[in-house]
Amino acid sequence: MKAMILAAGRGERLRPLTDEMPKPLIEVGQTSLIGHHLNALAAGGFEDVVINVAYRGEQIVTALGDGSAWGLRLHYSRETPGELDTGGGVRRALPLLGDAPFALISADVFTDYDYARLRDRADADVHCVLVDNPAHHEHGDFGLVDGRLIDRGPRLTYAGIGVFHPARFAARETQRFALSAVIREALDQGRASGEHHRGAWIDVGRPSALEAARRTAVRG
């Protein structure tokens, strides 16, 4: 199974840190935010990782190189900043991802989730990891009953971690669309599964969250 990391965002809420540096390269503990994902993917048995880049993307390419420092093979999908949104970014990267379901991870999160678990979902159509609702998203995204996503409460928050079949993106007629549109389509068709991760998870979108992630990294 291949994996993809979404790393094309601007990181507006972390300015001025992101004025000169893309958010995935911000240090959290002894490595960058995206470096934590690469370490976890390597530990989880992944070998090929696609990373989409846009805002200051060449800094990411230069910093990570071919991935050999992590024992990985990295492949880059370059975008124009703000052009494609999350779902469109995946669609652009499909030639690098192939025809089988792939793991999809947002570079914006910091977590102790075991990415090896995603490899057990190699036959998934759409599978989403959910977490308890953070304070800034208290109403959540999806319900979860018997391992299936539902559109009613009580709701949990999508963790930015999942497994997706590439056909879900290839079938979209527009270039720009959100990942949530793909998830909701699968949910409406009864094809979206999920699991509840109860361990560490932080959406590193605000300065306070970045500091919390740094404290967690030091303890870990």
mmCIF file of N, CA and C in Angstrom, residues 11-71:
data_model
loop_
_atom_site.group_PDB
_atom_site.id
_atom_site.type_symbol
_atom_site.label_atom_id
_atom_site.label_comp_id
_atom_site.label_asym_id
_atom_site.label_seq_id
_atom_site.Cartn_x
_atom_site.Cartn_y
_atom_site.Cartn_z
ATOM 1 N N GLY A 11 -1.197 27.489 5.785
ATOM 2 C CA GLY A 11 -0.925 27.649 7.214
ATOM 3 C C GLY A 11 -1.125 29.060 7.718
ATOM 4 N N GLU A 12 -2.198 29.709 7.272
ATOM 5 C CA GLU A 12 -2.447 31.116 7.608
ATOM 6 C C GLU A 12 -2.478 31.371 9.114
ATOM 7 N N ARG A 13 -3.087 30.465 9.878
ATOM 8 C CA ARG A 13 -3.285 30.713 11.303
ATOM 9 C C ARG A 13 -2.005 30.578 12.116
ATOM 10 N N LEU A 14 -0.945 30.105 11.470
ATOM 11 C CA LEU A 14 0.340 30.016 12.170
ATOM 12 C C LEU A 14 1.316 31.101 11.727
ATOM 13 N N ARG A 15 0.811 32.099 11.037
ATOM 14 C CA ARG A 15 1.671 33.237 10.717
ATOM 15 C C ARG A 15 2.063 33.957 12.029
ATOM 16 N N PRO A 16 3.253 34.509 12.132
ATOM 17 C CA PRO A 16 4.247 34.718 11.071
ATOM 18 C C PRO A 16 5.190 33.539 10.839
ATOM 19 N N LEU A 17 5.048 32.428 11.594
ATOM 20 C CA LEU A 17 5.948 31.298 11.392
ATOM 21 C C LEU A 17 5.921 30.809 9.950
ATOM 22 N N THR A 18 4.735 30.842 9.346
ATOM 23 C CA THR A 18 4.595 30.294 7.997
ATOM 24 C C THR A 18 4.800 31.331 6.896
ATOM 25 N N ASP A 19 5.195 32.532 7.252
ATOM 26 C CA ASP A 19 5.479 33.523 6.219
ATOM 27 C C ASP A 19 6.691 33.124 5.378
ATOM 28 N N GLU A 20 7.650 32.480 6.006
ATOM 29 C CA GLU A 20 8.880 32.108 5.310
ATOM 30 C C GLU A 20 9.101 30.603 5.243
ATOM 31 N N MET A 21 8.205 29.835 5.881
ATOM 32 C CA MET A 21 8.393 28.384 5.949
ATOM 33 C C MET A 21 7.050 27.685 5.811
ATOM 34 N N PRO A 22 6.944 26.632 5.012
ATOM 35 C CA PRO A 22 5.684 25.890 4.947
ATOM 36 C C PRO A 22 5.409 25.169 6.264
ATOM 37 N N LYS A 23 4.156 25.106 6.657
ATOM 38 C CA LYS A 23 3.816 24.528 7.959
ATOM 39 C C LYS A 23 4.377 23.124 8.193
ATOM 40 N N PRO A 24 4.390 22.235 7.193
ATOM 41 C CA PRO A 24 4.910 20.884 7.457
ATOM 42 C C PRO A 24 6.351 20.843 7.946
ATOM 43 N N LEU A 25 7.124 21.908 7.712
ATOM 44 C CA LEU A 25 8.521 21.915 8.133
ATOM 45 C C LEU A 25 8.743 22.544 9.502
ATOM 46 N N ILE A 26 7.688 23.033 10.140
ATOM 47 C CA ILE A 26 7.828 23.583 11.488
ATOM 48 C C ILE A 26 8.251 22.471 12.449
ATOM 49 N N GLU A 27 9.214 22.774 13.293
ATOM 50 C CA GLU A 27 9.736 21.771 14.208
ATOM 51 C C GLU A 27 8.769 21.483 15.350
ATOM 52 N N VAL A 28 8.596 20.205 15.608
ATOM 53 C CA VAL A 28 7.811 19.726 16.748
ATOM 54 C C VAL A 28 8.683 18.704 17.465
ATOM 55 N N GLY A 29 9.341 19.117 18.528
ATOM 56 C CA GLY A 29 10.299 18.239 19.183
ATOM 57 C C GLY A 29 11.594 18.206 18.395
ATOM 58 N N GLN A 30 12.088 17.022 18.142
ATOM 59 C CA GLN A 30 13.383 16.857 17.490
ATOM 60 C C GLN A 30 13.304 16.771 15.973
ATOM 61 N N THR A 31 12.099 16.876 15.412
ATOM 62 C CA THR A 31 11.959 16.783 13.963
ATOM 63 C C THR A 31 10.819 17.682 13.502
ATOM 64 N N SER A 32 10.642 17.761 12.204
ATOM 65 C CA SER A 32 9.557 18.581 11.664
ATOM 66 C C SER A 32 8.222 17.868 11.814
ATOM 67 N N LEU A 33 7.159 18.635 11.650
ATOM 68 C CA LEU A 33 5.819 18.048 11.723
ATOM 69 C C LEU A 33 5.675 16.923 10.711
ATOM 70 N N ILE A 34 6.099 17.164 9.468
ATOM 71 C CA ILE A 34 5.982 16.116 8.456
ATOM 72 C C ILE A 34 6.963 14.985 8.725
ATOM 73 N N GLY A 35 8.090 15.296 9.379
ATOM 74 C CA GLY A 35 9.044 14.256 9.731
ATOM 75 C C GLY A 35 8.453 13.216 10.670
ATOM 76 N N HIS A 36 7.579 13.659 11.584
ATOM 77 C CA HIS A 36 6.899 12.705 12.463
ATOM 78 C C HIS A 36 6.054 11.726 11.653
ATOM 79 N N HIS A 37 5.368 12.223 10.627
ATOM 80 C CA HIS A 37 4.567 11.337 9.785
ATOM 81 C C HIS A 37 5.444 10.356 9.024
ATOM 82 N N LEU A 38 6.572 10.830 8.505
ATOM 83 C CA LEU A 38 7.461 9.943 7.764
ATOM 84 C C LEU A 38 8.038 8.867 8.670
ATOM 85 N N ASN A 39 8.412 9.230 9.889
ATOM 86 C CA ASN A 39 8.892 8.226 10.847
ATOM 87 C C ASN A 39 7.819 7.180 11.118
ATOM 88 N N ALA A 40 6.588 7.644 11.319
ATOM 89 C CA ALA A 40 5.493 6.729 11.646
ATOM 90 C C ALA A 40 5.128 5.842 10.449
ATOM 91 N N LEU A 41 5.184 6.393 9.253
ATOM 92 C CA LEU A 41 4.886 5.593 8.066
ATOM 93 C C LEU A 41 5.944 4.522 7.851
ATOM 94 N N ALA A 42 7.204 4.878 8.035
ATOM 95 C CA ALA A 42 8.268 3.885 7.904
ATOM 96 C C ALA A 42 8.111 2.781 8.946
ATOM 97 N N ALA A 43 7.792 3.181 10.181
ATOM 98 C CA ALA A 43 7.586 2.195 11.247
ATOM 99 C C ALA A 43 6.382 1.312 10.966
ATOM 100 N N GLY A 44 5.407 1.854 10.230
ATOM 101 C CA GLY A 44 4.192 1.109 9.907
ATOM 102 C C GLY A 44 4.310 0.221 8.691
ATOM 103 N N GLY A 45 5.494 0.162 8.091
ATOM 104 C CA GLY A 45 5.707 -0.748 6.977
ATOM 105 C C GLY A 45 5.482 -0.161 5.604
ATOM 106 N N PHE A 46 5.291 1.141 5.514
ATOM 107 C CA PHE A 46 5.125 1.780 4.207
ATOM 108 C C PHE A 46 6.486 1.997 3.560
ATOM 109 N N GLU A 47 6.491 2.023 2.235
ATOM 110 C CA GLU A 47 7.731 2.232 1.499
ATOM 111 C C GLU A 47 7.645 3.415 0.535
ATOM 112 N N ASP A 48 6.507 3.598 -0.099
ATOM 113 C CA ASP A 48 6.317 4.672 -1.080
ATOM 114 C C ASP A 48 5.330 5.700 -0.547
ATOM 115 N N VAL A 49 5.754 6.958 -0.521
ATOM 116 C CA VAL A 49 4.921 8.035 0.002
ATOM 117 C C VAL A 49 4.881 9.176 -1.012
ATOM 118 N N VAL A 50 3.674 9.582 -1.364
ATOM 119 C CA VAL A 50 3.452 10.728 -2.244
ATOM 120 C C VAL A 50 3.159 11.944 -1.369
ATOM 121 N N ILE A 51 3.766 13.075 -1.689
ATOM 122 C CA ILE A 51 3.520 14.312 -0.947
ATOM 123 C C ILE A 51 3.116 15.388 -1.938
ATOM 124 N N ASN A 52 1.947 16.004 -1.724
ATOM 125 C CA ASN A 52 1.601 17.131 -2.594
ATOM 126 C C ASN A 52 2.128 18.416 -1.973
ATOM 127 N N VAL A 53 2.684 19.271 -2.805
ATOM 128 C CA VAL A 53 3.292 20.514 -2.337
ATOM 129 C C VAL A 53 2.789 21.672 -3.183
ATOM 130 N N ALA A 54 2.674 22.835 -2.550
ATOM 131 C CA ALA A 54 2.261 24.045 -3.274
ATOM 132 C C ALA A 54 2.970 25.241 -2.646
ATOM 133 N N TYR A 55 2.400 25.783 -1.554
ATOM 134 C CA TYR A 55 3.015 26.941 -0.907
ATOM 135 C C TYR A 55 4.428 26.602 -0.419
ATOM 136 N N ARG A 56 5.425 27.335 -0.944
ATOM 137 C CA ARG A 56 6.826 27.102 -0.607
ATOM 138 C C ARG A 56 7.182 25.618 -0.696
ATOM 139 N N GLY A 57 6.608 24.975 -1.702
ATOM 140 C CA GLY A 57 6.770 23.533 -1.831
ATOM 141 C C GLY A 57 8.184 23.069 -2.069
ATOM 142 N N GLU A 58 8.981 23.874 -2.756
ATOM 143 C CA GLU A 58 10.349 23.443 -3.021
ATOM 144 C C GLU A 58 11.176 23.362 -1.749
ATOM 145 N N GLN A 59 10.779 24.108 -0.719
ATOM 146 C CA GLN A 59 11.468 23.961 0.573
ATOM 147 C C GLN A 59 11.245 22.560 1.129
ATOM 148 N N ILE A 60 10.029 22.048 0.955
ATOM 149 C CA ILE A 60 9.723 20.693 1.426
ATOM 150 C C ILE A 60 10.523 19.672 0.627
ATOM 151 N N VAL A 61 10.555 19.832 -0.684
ATOM 152 C CA VAL A 61 11.299 18.907 -1.532
ATOM 153 C C VAL A 61 12.776 18.907 -1.160
ATOM 154 N N THR A 62 13.345 20.078 -0.948
ATOM 155 C CA THR A 62 14.757 20.181 -0.591
ATOM 156 C C THR A 62 15.034 19.555 0.773
ATOM 157 N N ALA A 63 14.136 19.800 1.732
ATOM 158 C CA ALA A 63 14.349 19.294 3.094
ATOM 159 C C ALA A 63 14.233 17.770 3.173
ATOM 160 N N LEU A 64 13.299 17.199 2.419
ATOM 161 C CA LEU A 64 13.023 15.763 2.544
ATOM 162 C C LEU A 64 13.760 14.907 1.519
ATOM 163 N N GLY A 65 14.061 15.498 0.370
ATOM 164 C CA GLY A 65 14.787 14.756 -0.654
ATOM 165 C C GLY A 65 14.043 13.534 -1.149
ATOM 166 N N ASP A 66 14.784 12.468 -1.365
ATOM 167 C CA ASP A 66 14.175 11.254 -1.924
ATOM 168 C C ASP A 66 13.586 10.335 -0.862
ATOM 169 N N GLY A 67 13.718 10.731 0.404
ATOM 170 C CA GLY A 67 13.142 9.940 1.494
ATOM 171 C C GLY A 67 14.054 8.891 2.068
ATOM 172 N N SER A 68 15.268 8.766 1.524
ATOM 173 C CA SER A 68 16.170 7.711 1.985
ATOM 174 C C SER A 68 16.553 7.868 3.461
ATOM 175 N N ALA A 69 16.487 9.096 3.977
ATOM 176 C CA ALA A 69 16.802 9.306 5.393
ATOM 177 C C ALA A 69 15.823 8.579 6.305
ATOM 178 N N TRP A 70 14.640 8.282 5.789
ATOM 179 C CA TRP A 70 13.617 7.567 6.558
ATOM 180 C C TRP A 70 13.443 6.125 6.069
ATOM 181 N N GLY A 71 14.239 5.731 5.092
ATOM 182 C CA GLY A 71 14.044 4.408 4.507
ATOM 183 C C GLY A 71 12.825 4.358 3.621
#
